[in-house]
Amino acid sequence: MNRSPARRVRSRTTTLCSAAAIVALTLSACGTNGTGDSTNGTGGVGKVRAGARGTVAQLKTMAEVCGGKPITVAHIDGAQNSWRRVAHAELLDEAAKCPNITKVTYHNAQGDPSKMISEINAAVAKGVDVIVILPDSGDALLPTLRRAMQRGVAVVPWAVGTLGGTPAVDYVDAPTFDGVAMGRAWAEWMVKRLDGKGDIVFLGGTPGNPASLSEAEGIKQVLARHPGMRLLGDGPIDTNWDQAQAQKVMSGLLSKHAKIDGVIADSGLVSAGAIRAFVNAGRPLVPWSAGDINELACLYQEHKPKNENFELSTISSYTWIIRLALRKGVAAASGKPNDEPSVIEVPFTEDSTAGGDLAPKCKPDLPPDATLSAQLPTEKLAQLFTSGG
């Protein structure tokens, strides 16, 4: 995940997505039945399944939830970077598949939690039907989200990792990645690479963010079964999902620890900065597992010939989950059923030890911070970065 507020050309991918269609329903009267369906107070029933776990294969299409009523969407983002820019493009691409979405607006809180609250309140006052939001402040935003729901807006937080509150009361649903499963997958790959013995670090994002914490939980679950493995720092090491800061952080870790046998990072962009710290320190590169990004694959191809132990695996950076968030909001607003899973097990997209279709993919014709696992055609990705989003 690459969600840093830092605005760098190679900073973590940016703008979330503006987005989806949501409720002409009176969600203030929302309740849930035993199946997790949400009911609005106008007599319509938006059967939006909440909280289920599943895989990419279980995701559906916008056509199944589009409905017939006009819908306006506000995409409220906590900050701006390249990962969020790709996500916003995915949201717009998905919204274009529903002719009834008449307007999508984008709002950037610029890393300020109080500004995010103001943006939510302003969108509600303007009468939007759906709010798609990446709540960087986590549970602290729940009262504001709940008030928006009570005003009849379908609120769909996404990609938060873990979020408290109650679906159909505080929000329609909270589509996200399975952070614990992701951490387990990274750690299991690392254990295999190191034959169960080694000291590793985990580079996370902003301090206390729920995504990095959930991933760290999964990593620790795996390492607990392998006493020969040790997590230096005992949890996510903060980088603010910023490449320059990640390079400084890794430089400090390399000065402190004579031996670092492997690196896990929840951001491909962060990984690129950390790899440069290894190179500048003259330290050999080690097995690496992270989120995918074009620059990381290119760095692997550049440095692998001189670093025998350097192997790379990446898990999709899941910008496409915002499409699911939009569909959930549109379903709620249109009174359509949606039984797609909410917590998605995100797959590996690259693994240098497996080869074949999983071989690391460097595309020199695309910008370094392009997210290659995005569900956007190559030409749209290229246009997105060329035009500045």
Short mmCIF file of C-alpha atoms in Angstrom, two decimals:
data_model
loop_
_atom_site.label_atom_id
_atom_site.label_comp_id
_atom_site.label_asym_id
_atom_site.label_seq_id
_atom_site.Cartn_x
_atom_site.Cartn_y
_atom_site.Cartn_z
CA MET A 1 0.00 0.00 0.00
CA ASN A 2 1.27 3.43 -0.86
CA ARG A 3 -0.89 6.07 0.66
CA SER A 4 1.45 8.73 1.96
CA PRO A 5 0.45 12.39 2.10
CA ALA A 6 3.83 13.34 0.63
CA ARG A 7 3.54 14.86 -2.84
CA ARG A 8 6.60 13.56 -4.64
CA VAL A 9 6.93 12.50 -8.25
CA ARG A 10 7.81 9.10 -6.89
CA SER A 11 5.76 9.32 -3.79
CA ARG A 12 3.23 6.67 -2.93
CA THR A 13 0.44 6.41 -5.49
CA THR A 14 -2.19 9.01 -5.18
CA THR A 15 -5.69 10.09 -5.26
CA LEU A 16 -8.21 7.69 -4.17
CA CYS A 17 -11.04 7.83 -6.61
CA SER A 18 -13.92 10.02 -6.77
CA ALA A 19 -16.79 8.01 -6.75
CA ALA A 20 -19.78 6.02 -6.60
CA ALA A 21 -23.38 6.17 -6.47
CA ILE A 22 -25.22 6.02 -3.30
CA VAL A 23 -28.26 6.62 -1.56
CA ALA A 24 -31.44 8.26 -2.27
CA LEU A 25 -32.23 5.91 0.52
CA THR A 26 -32.90 7.14 3.97
CA LEU A 27 -30.01 5.37 5.58
CA SER A 28 -30.82 7.10 8.82
CA ALA A 29 -33.44 4.40 9.14
CA CYS A 30 -30.93 1.76 8.17
CA GLY A 31 -30.84 -1.52 9.98
CA THR A 32 -29.42 -4.96 9.40
CA ASN A 33 -30.95 -8.36 9.25
CA GLY A 34 -29.26 -11.65 9.87
CA THR A 35 -27.66 -11.69 6.43
CA GLY A 36 -26.08 -8.28 6.70
CA ASP A 37 -28.57 -6.68 4.29
CA SER A 38 -29.12 -2.94 4.70
CA THR A 39 -32.60 -1.43 4.53
CA ASN A 40 -33.45 2.17 3.81
CA GLY A 41 -36.29 4.16 5.30
CA THR A 42 -38.11 4.91 2.03
CA GLY A 43 -39.40 1.39 1.62
CA GLY A 44 -36.58 0.29 -0.67
CA VAL A 45 -34.18 -2.41 0.32
CA GLY A 46 -30.54 -2.26 -0.69
CA LYS A 47 -29.31 -5.75 -0.03
CA VAL A 48 -25.63 -5.00 0.36
CA ARG A 49 -23.75 -7.84 1.97
CA ALA A 50 -21.17 -6.57 4.44
CA GLY A 51 -18.07 -8.06 6.00
CA ALA A 52 -17.74 -11.30 4.03
CA ARG A 53 -14.27 -12.56 3.09
CA GLY A 54 -13.47 -13.75 -0.40
CA THR A 55 -11.22 -13.70 -3.44
CA VAL A 56 -10.83 -11.70 -6.62
CA ALA A 57 -12.69 -14.45 -8.51
CA GLN A 58 -15.89 -13.57 -6.60
CA LEU A 59 -16.01 -9.92 -7.70
CA LYS A 60 -18.76 -8.83 -10.11
CA THR A 61 -19.55 -6.00 -12.53
CA MET A 62 -20.99 -2.50 -12.34
CA ALA A 63 -23.83 -3.48 -14.68
CA GLU A 64 -25.30 -5.66 -11.93
CA VAL A 65 -25.82 -2.73 -9.53
CA CYS A 66 -26.20 0.36 -11.74
CA GLY A 67 -29.98 0.78 -11.43
CA GLY A 68 -32.06 3.54 -13.00
CA LYS A 69 -31.87 6.63 -10.77
CA PRO A 70 -29.38 9.49 -11.19
CA ILE A 71 -26.53 9.29 -8.68
CA THR A 72 -23.81 11.74 -7.67
CA VAL A 73 -20.58 10.61 -6.05
CA ALA A 74 -17.96 12.37 -3.92
CA HIS A 75 -14.53 10.79 -3.62
CA ILE A 76 -12.92 12.08 -0.43
CA ASP A 77 -9.20 11.37 -0.14
CA GLY A 78 -6.91 11.88 2.80
CA ALA A 79 -3.94 13.03 0.74
CA GLN A 80 -2.46 12.90 -2.73
CA ASN A 81 0.24 10.70 -4.23
CA SER A 82 0.69 8.43 -7.24
CA TRP A 83 -1.00 5.35 -5.71
CA ARG A 84 -4.07 7.43 -4.93
CA ARG A 85 -3.97 8.93 -8.42
CA VAL A 86 -4.15 5.45 -9.92
CA ALA A 87 -7.00 4.55 -7.55
CA HIS A 88 -8.94 7.67 -8.53
CA ALA A 89 -8.51 6.76 -12.20
CA GLU A 90 -9.85 3.29 -11.42
CA LEU A 91 -12.90 4.83 -9.75
CA LEU A 92 -13.58 7.08 -12.72
CA ASP A 93 -13.14 4.14 -15.09
CA GLU A 94 -15.65 2.10 -13.08
CA ALA A 95 -18.10 5.01 -12.78
CA ALA A 96 -18.09 5.35 -16.58
CA LYS A 97 -19.69 1.90 -16.75
CA CYS A 98 -22.86 3.22 -15.04
CA PRO A 99 -24.69 5.86 -17.13
CA ASN A 100 -26.76 6.86 -14.10
CA ILE A 101 -23.72 8.26 -12.30
CA THR A 102 -24.14 11.86 -13.37
CA LYS A 103 -21.27 13.46 -11.46
CA VAL A 104 -18.11 12.46 -9.61
CA THR A 105 -16.19 15.04 -7.57
CA TYR A 106 -12.79 14.71 -5.92
CA HIS A 107 -11.85 16.19 -2.54
CA ASN A 108 -8.32 16.13 -1.06
CA ALA A 109 -7.95 16.58 2.70
CA GLN A 110 -4.21 17.23 2.27
CA GLY A 111 -3.22 15.04 5.20
CA ASP A 112 -5.35 17.02 7.67
CA PRO A 113 -7.97 14.96 9.61
CA SER A 114 -9.99 18.08 10.43
CA LYS A 115 -10.09 19.04 6.74
CA MET A 116 -11.31 15.54 5.90
CA ILE A 117 -14.22 16.01 8.31
CA SER A 118 -14.98 19.36 6.67
CA GLU A 119 -14.91 17.78 3.21
CA ILE A 120 -17.34 15.06 4.32
CA ASN A 121 -19.73 17.60 5.82
CA ALA A 122 -19.52 19.81 2.73
CA ALA A 123 -20.29 16.87 0.42
CA VAL A 124 -23.30 15.92 2.54
CA ALA A 125 -24.55 19.53 2.51
CA LYS A 126 -24.36 19.54 -1.30
CA GLY A 127 -26.63 16.50 -1.43
CA VAL A 128 -24.32 13.82 -2.85
CA ASP A 129 -25.72 10.31 -2.93
CA VAL A 130 -22.50 8.36 -2.38
CA ILE A 131 -19.24 9.08 -0.58
CA VAL A 132 -16.24 6.86 -1.27
CA ILE A 133 -13.49 7.58 1.24
CA LEU A 134 -10.15 6.26 2.40
CA PRO A 135 -10.35 7.16 6.11
CA ASP A 136 -6.68 7.64 6.96
CA SER A 137 -7.68 8.64 10.50
CA GLY A 138 -9.39 5.28 11.05
CA ASP A 139 -12.00 4.99 13.78
CA ALA A 140 -11.71 8.69 14.65
CA LEU A 141 -13.86 9.47 11.59
CA LEU A 142 -16.70 7.11 12.53
CA PRO A 143 -18.94 9.77 14.16
CA THR A 144 -18.70 11.91 11.01
CA LEU A 145 -19.38 8.95 8.73
CA ARG A 146 -22.35 7.96 10.87
CA ARG A 147 -23.86 11.44 10.64
CA ALA A 148 -23.49 11.36 6.86
CA MET A 149 -25.34 8.02 6.76
CA GLN A 150 -28.09 9.52 8.94
CA ARG A 151 -28.46 12.29 6.36
CA GLY A 152 -29.17 9.68 3.66
CA VAL A 153 -25.71 9.40 2.10
CA ALA A 154 -24.29 5.98 1.30
CA VAL A 155 -20.79 6.11 2.78
CA VAL A 156 -18.25 3.51 1.70
CA PRO A 157 -14.80 3.59 3.31
CA TRP A 158 -12.25 1.45 1.49
CA ALA A 159 -8.74 -0.01 1.84
CA VAL A 160 -8.52 0.81 5.53
CA GLY A 161 -7.33 -2.66 6.60
CA THR A 162 -9.39 -2.74 9.76
CA LEU A 163 -12.16 -0.35 10.78
CA GLY A 164 -14.46 -0.35 13.77
CA GLY A 165 -18.07 0.68 13.68
CA THR A 166 -21.13 -1.13 12.35
CA PRO A 167 -22.01 -1.72 8.68
CA ALA A 168 -25.38 -0.18 7.67
CA VAL A 169 -25.09 2.21 10.61
CA ASP A 170 -21.67 3.89 10.39
CA TYR A 171 -21.20 3.06 6.69
CA VAL A 172 -22.68 0.79 4.04
CA ASP A 173 -19.67 -1.54 3.98
CA ALA A 174 -15.89 -1.19 4.13
CA PRO A 175 -14.27 -3.05 1.22
CA THR A 176 -10.63 -3.69 1.89
CA PHE A 177 -7.75 -6.10 1.53
CA ASP A 178 -7.15 -8.88 4.03
CA GLY A 179 -4.16 -7.29 5.76
CA VAL A 180 -3.48 -10.20 8.09
CA ALA A 181 -3.52 -12.67 5.20
CA MET A 182 -1.24 -10.34 3.24
CA GLY A 183 1.26 -10.22 6.09
CA ARG A 184 1.16 -14.00 6.37
CA ALA A 185 1.80 -14.40 2.64
CA TRP A 186 4.80 -12.07 2.71
CA ALA A 187 6.22 -13.77 5.80
CA GLU A 188 5.72 -17.31 4.49
CA TRP A 189 7.54 -16.38 1.29
CA MET A 190 10.36 -14.88 3.35
CA VAL A 191 10.65 -17.90 5.65
CA LYS A 192 10.99 -20.13 2.60
CA ARG A 193 13.65 -17.88 1.05
CA LEU A 194 15.71 -17.82 4.28
CA ASP A 195 15.20 -21.49 5.18
CA GLY A 196 13.57 -20.43 8.44
CA LYS A 197 16.56 -18.49 9.82
CA GLY A 198 17.18 -14.76 9.62
CA ASP A 199 16.58 -11.22 10.84
CA ILE A 200 14.04 -9.22 8.84
CA VAL A 201 12.45 -5.78 8.94
CA PHE A 202 8.93 -4.67 8.05
CA LEU A 203 8.56 -1.18 6.60
CA GLY A 204 5.07 0.26 7.16
CA GLY A 205 3.43 3.60 6.51
CA THR A 206 2.15 6.33 8.81
CA PRO A 207 2.37 5.84 12.60
CA GLY A 208 -0.38 3.60 13.93
CA ASN A 209 -2.20 3.19 10.62
CA PRO A 210 -4.50 0.14 10.73
CA ALA A 211 -3.29 -1.30 7.41
CA SER A 212 0.34 -1.71 8.47
CA LEU A 213 -0.71 -2.96 11.90
CA SER A 214 -2.91 -5.69 10.43
CA GLU A 215 -0.11 -6.76 8.07
CA ALA A 216 2.33 -6.86 10.99
CA GLU A 217 -0.07 -9.14 12.85
CA GLY A 218 0.02 -11.61 9.96
CA ILE A 219 3.82 -11.47 9.78
CA LYS A 220 4.10 -12.18 13.50
CA GLN A 221 1.70 -15.12 13.26
CA VAL A 222 4.03 -16.80 10.79
CA LEU A 223 7.27 -15.92 12.58
CA ALA A 224 5.87 -17.31 15.83
CA ARG A 225 6.03 -20.75 14.21
CA HIS A 226 9.66 -20.24 13.16
CA PRO A 227 11.91 -19.50 16.15
CA GLY A 228 14.88 -19.00 13.86
CA MET A 229 13.24 -15.88 12.40
CA ARG A 230 13.34 -12.50 14.13
CA LEU A 231 11.47 -9.28 13.32
CA LEU A 232 13.75 -6.33 14.03
CA GLY A 233 11.79 -3.50 15.57
CA ASP A 234 8.94 -5.84 16.56
CA GLY A 235 6.42 -4.25 14.22
CA PRO A 236 5.95 -1.86 11.32
CA ILE A 237 8.74 0.69 11.03
CA ASP A 238 7.19 4.02 10.02
CA THR A 239 8.08 5.56 6.66
CA ASN A 240 4.96 7.69 6.05
CA TRP A 241 4.83 5.82 2.71
CA ASP A 242 7.38 8.32 1.44
CA GLN A 243 10.30 7.16 -0.69
CA ALA A 244 12.85 9.68 0.59
CA GLN A 245 11.96 8.98 4.21
CA ALA A 246 12.11 5.25 3.59
CA GLN A 247 15.64 5.62 2.25
CA LYS A 248 16.67 7.52 5.40
CA VAL A 249 14.95 4.99 7.66
CA MET A 250 16.64 2.05 5.96
CA SER A 251 20.02 3.81 6.09
CA GLY A 252 19.57 4.10 9.84
CA LEU A 253 18.61 0.44 10.15
CA LEU A 254 21.65 -0.65 8.14
CA SER A 255 23.90 1.42 10.43
CA LYS A 256 22.29 -0.14 13.50
CA HIS A 257 22.16 -3.76 12.36
CA ALA A 258 25.17 -5.56 10.92
CA LYS A 259 22.86 -8.22 9.54
CA ILE A 260 19.49 -7.75 7.84
CA ASP A 261 18.56 -10.89 5.95
CA GLY A 262 15.25 -9.86 4.40
CA VAL A 263 12.89 -6.93 3.94
CA ILE A 264 9.10 -6.78 3.81
CA ALA A 265 7.43 -3.49 2.89
CA ASP A 266 3.77 -2.72 2.35
CA SER A 267 4.68 -0.26 -0.39
CA GLY A 268 6.57 -0.75 -3.61
CA LEU A 269 7.52 2.92 -3.65
CA VAL A 270 8.93 2.70 -0.14
CA SER A 271 10.87 -0.37 -1.23
CA ALA A 272 12.53 1.56 -4.04
CA GLY A 273 13.91 4.09 -1.55
CA ALA A 274 15.02 1.36 0.84
CA ILE A 275 16.81 -0.52 -1.95
CA ARG A 276 18.80 2.63 -2.72
CA ALA A 277 19.87 2.73 0.93
CA PHE A 278 21.29 -0.80 0.58
CA VAL A 279 23.10 0.15 -2.63
CA ASN A 280 24.52 3.38 -1.16
CA ALA A 281 25.74 1.51 1.92
CA GLY A 282 27.46 -1.09 -0.22
CA ARG A 283 25.37 -3.85 1.36
CA PRO A 284 24.28 -6.82 -0.76
CA LEU A 285 20.57 -6.89 -1.55
CA VAL A 286 18.47 -9.51 0.20
CA PRO A 287 15.13 -11.29 -0.41
CA TRP A 288 12.42 -8.65 -0.67
CA SER A 289 8.62 -8.83 -0.55
CA ALA A 290 6.34 -5.82 -0.99
CA GLY A 291 3.45 -4.22 -2.82
CA ASP A 292 3.91 -3.97 -6.58
CA ILE A 293 5.08 -0.90 -8.46
CA ASN A 294 6.90 -0.50 -11.77
CA GLU A 295 10.08 0.98 -10.30
CA LEU A 296 10.57 -1.93 -7.92
CA ALA A 297 10.52 -4.48 -10.74
CA CYS A 298 12.95 -2.33 -12.73
CA LEU A 299 15.31 -2.10 -9.77
CA TYR A 300 15.18 -5.87 -9.42
CA GLN A 301 16.20 -6.35 -13.04
CA GLU A 302 18.96 -3.75 -12.65
CA HIS A 303 20.53 -5.13 -9.47
CA LYS A 304 19.87 -8.87 -9.60
CA PRO A 305 22.95 -9.69 -11.74
CA LYS A 306 25.29 -8.45 -8.97
CA ASN A 307 23.22 -9.67 -6.01
CA GLU A 308 22.85 -13.43 -6.03
CA ASN A 309 20.53 -13.57 -3.00
CA PHE A 310 18.27 -10.74 -4.20
CA GLU A 311 14.82 -12.21 -4.94
CA LEU A 312 11.58 -10.30 -5.26
CA SER A 313 7.92 -11.06 -4.68
CA THR A 314 5.10 -8.53 -4.79
CA ILE A 315 1.44 -8.56 -3.89
CA SER A 316 -0.98 -6.44 -5.88
CA SER A 317 -1.21 -2.88 -4.61
CA TYR A 318 -5.01 -3.23 -4.80
CA THR A 319 -5.95 0.16 -6.23
CA TRP A 320 -8.79 -1.74 -7.94
CA ILE A 321 -10.58 -2.31 -4.61
CA ILE A 322 -11.96 1.20 -4.99
CA ARG A 323 -14.08 -0.20 -7.85
CA LEU A 324 -15.69 -2.58 -5.36
CA ALA A 325 -16.30 0.34 -2.99
CA LEU A 326 -18.06 2.24 -5.76
CA ARG A 327 -20.23 -0.75 -6.64
CA LYS A 328 -21.26 -1.16 -3.01
CA GLY A 329 -22.26 2.50 -2.84
CA VAL A 330 -24.13 2.40 -6.13
CA ALA A 331 -26.01 -0.73 -5.03
CA ALA A 332 -27.09 0.96 -1.80
CA ALA A 333 -28.19 4.08 -3.65
CA SER A 334 -30.03 2.14 -6.33
CA GLY A 335 -31.71 -0.40 -4.06
CA LYS A 336 -29.88 -3.20 -5.85
CA PRO A 337 -28.45 -6.34 -4.20
CA ASN A 338 -24.70 -6.73 -3.89
CA ASP A 339 -23.23 -9.87 -2.37
CA GLU A 340 -19.61 -9.33 -3.34
CA PRO A 341 -17.09 -10.08 -0.58
CA SER A 342 -15.77 -7.15 1.42
CA VAL A 343 -12.40 -8.40 2.65
CA ILE A 344 -10.37 -9.53 -0.35
CA GLU A 345 -7.42 -11.88 -0.26
CA VAL A 346 -5.03 -10.05 -2.57
CA PRO A 347 -2.85 -12.26 -4.80
CA PHE A 348 0.86 -12.23 -5.56
CA THR A 349 1.52 -10.54 -8.88
CA GLU A 350 5.29 -11.21 -9.07
CA ASP A 351 7.70 -13.82 -7.72
CA SER A 352 11.18 -14.04 -9.15
CA THR A 353 11.61 -17.54 -7.71
CA ALA A 354 8.56 -18.82 -9.58
CA GLY A 355 9.29 -17.29 -12.98
CA GLY A 356 6.90 -17.59 -15.87
CA ASP A 357 3.96 -15.19 -15.67
CA LEU A 358 5.11 -14.15 -12.18
CA ALA A 359 8.53 -12.92 -13.29
CA PRO A 360 9.03 -9.26 -12.17
CA LYS A 361 7.68 -6.92 -14.84
CA CYS A 362 9.55 -3.71 -15.64
CA LYS A 363 7.90 -1.42 -18.21
CA PRO A 364 10.42 1.34 -19.09
CA ASP A 365 7.77 3.11 -21.17
CA LEU A 366 5.69 3.73 -18.01
CA PRO A 367 6.58 6.02 -15.08
CA PRO A 368 8.41 4.48 -12.11
CA ASP A 369 5.39 4.84 -9.80
CA ALA A 370 2.88 3.23 -12.15
CA THR A 371 0.96 0.44 -10.40
CA LEU A 372 1.05 -2.40 -12.90
CA SER A 373 -1.57 -4.50 -11.10
CA ALA A 374 -4.16 -1.76 -11.63
CA GLN A 375 -7.21 -2.73 -13.69
CA LEU A 376 -6.45 -0.02 -16.22
CA PRO A 377 -5.20 -0.50 -19.78
CA THR A 378 -1.52 0.33 -20.28
CA GLU A 379 -2.42 3.33 -22.42
CA LYS A 380 -4.63 4.77 -19.65
CA LEU A 381 -1.86 4.32 -17.10
CA ALA A 382 0.59 6.09 -19.38
CA GLN A 383 -1.87 8.91 -20.07
CA LEU A 384 -2.61 9.31 -16.39
CA PHE A 385 0.99 10.06 -15.50
CA THR A 386 1.76 12.01 -18.65
CA SER A 387 -1.17 14.34 -18.06
CA GLY A 388 -0.45 14.66 -14.32
CA GLY A 389 -3.77 13.03 -13.42
#
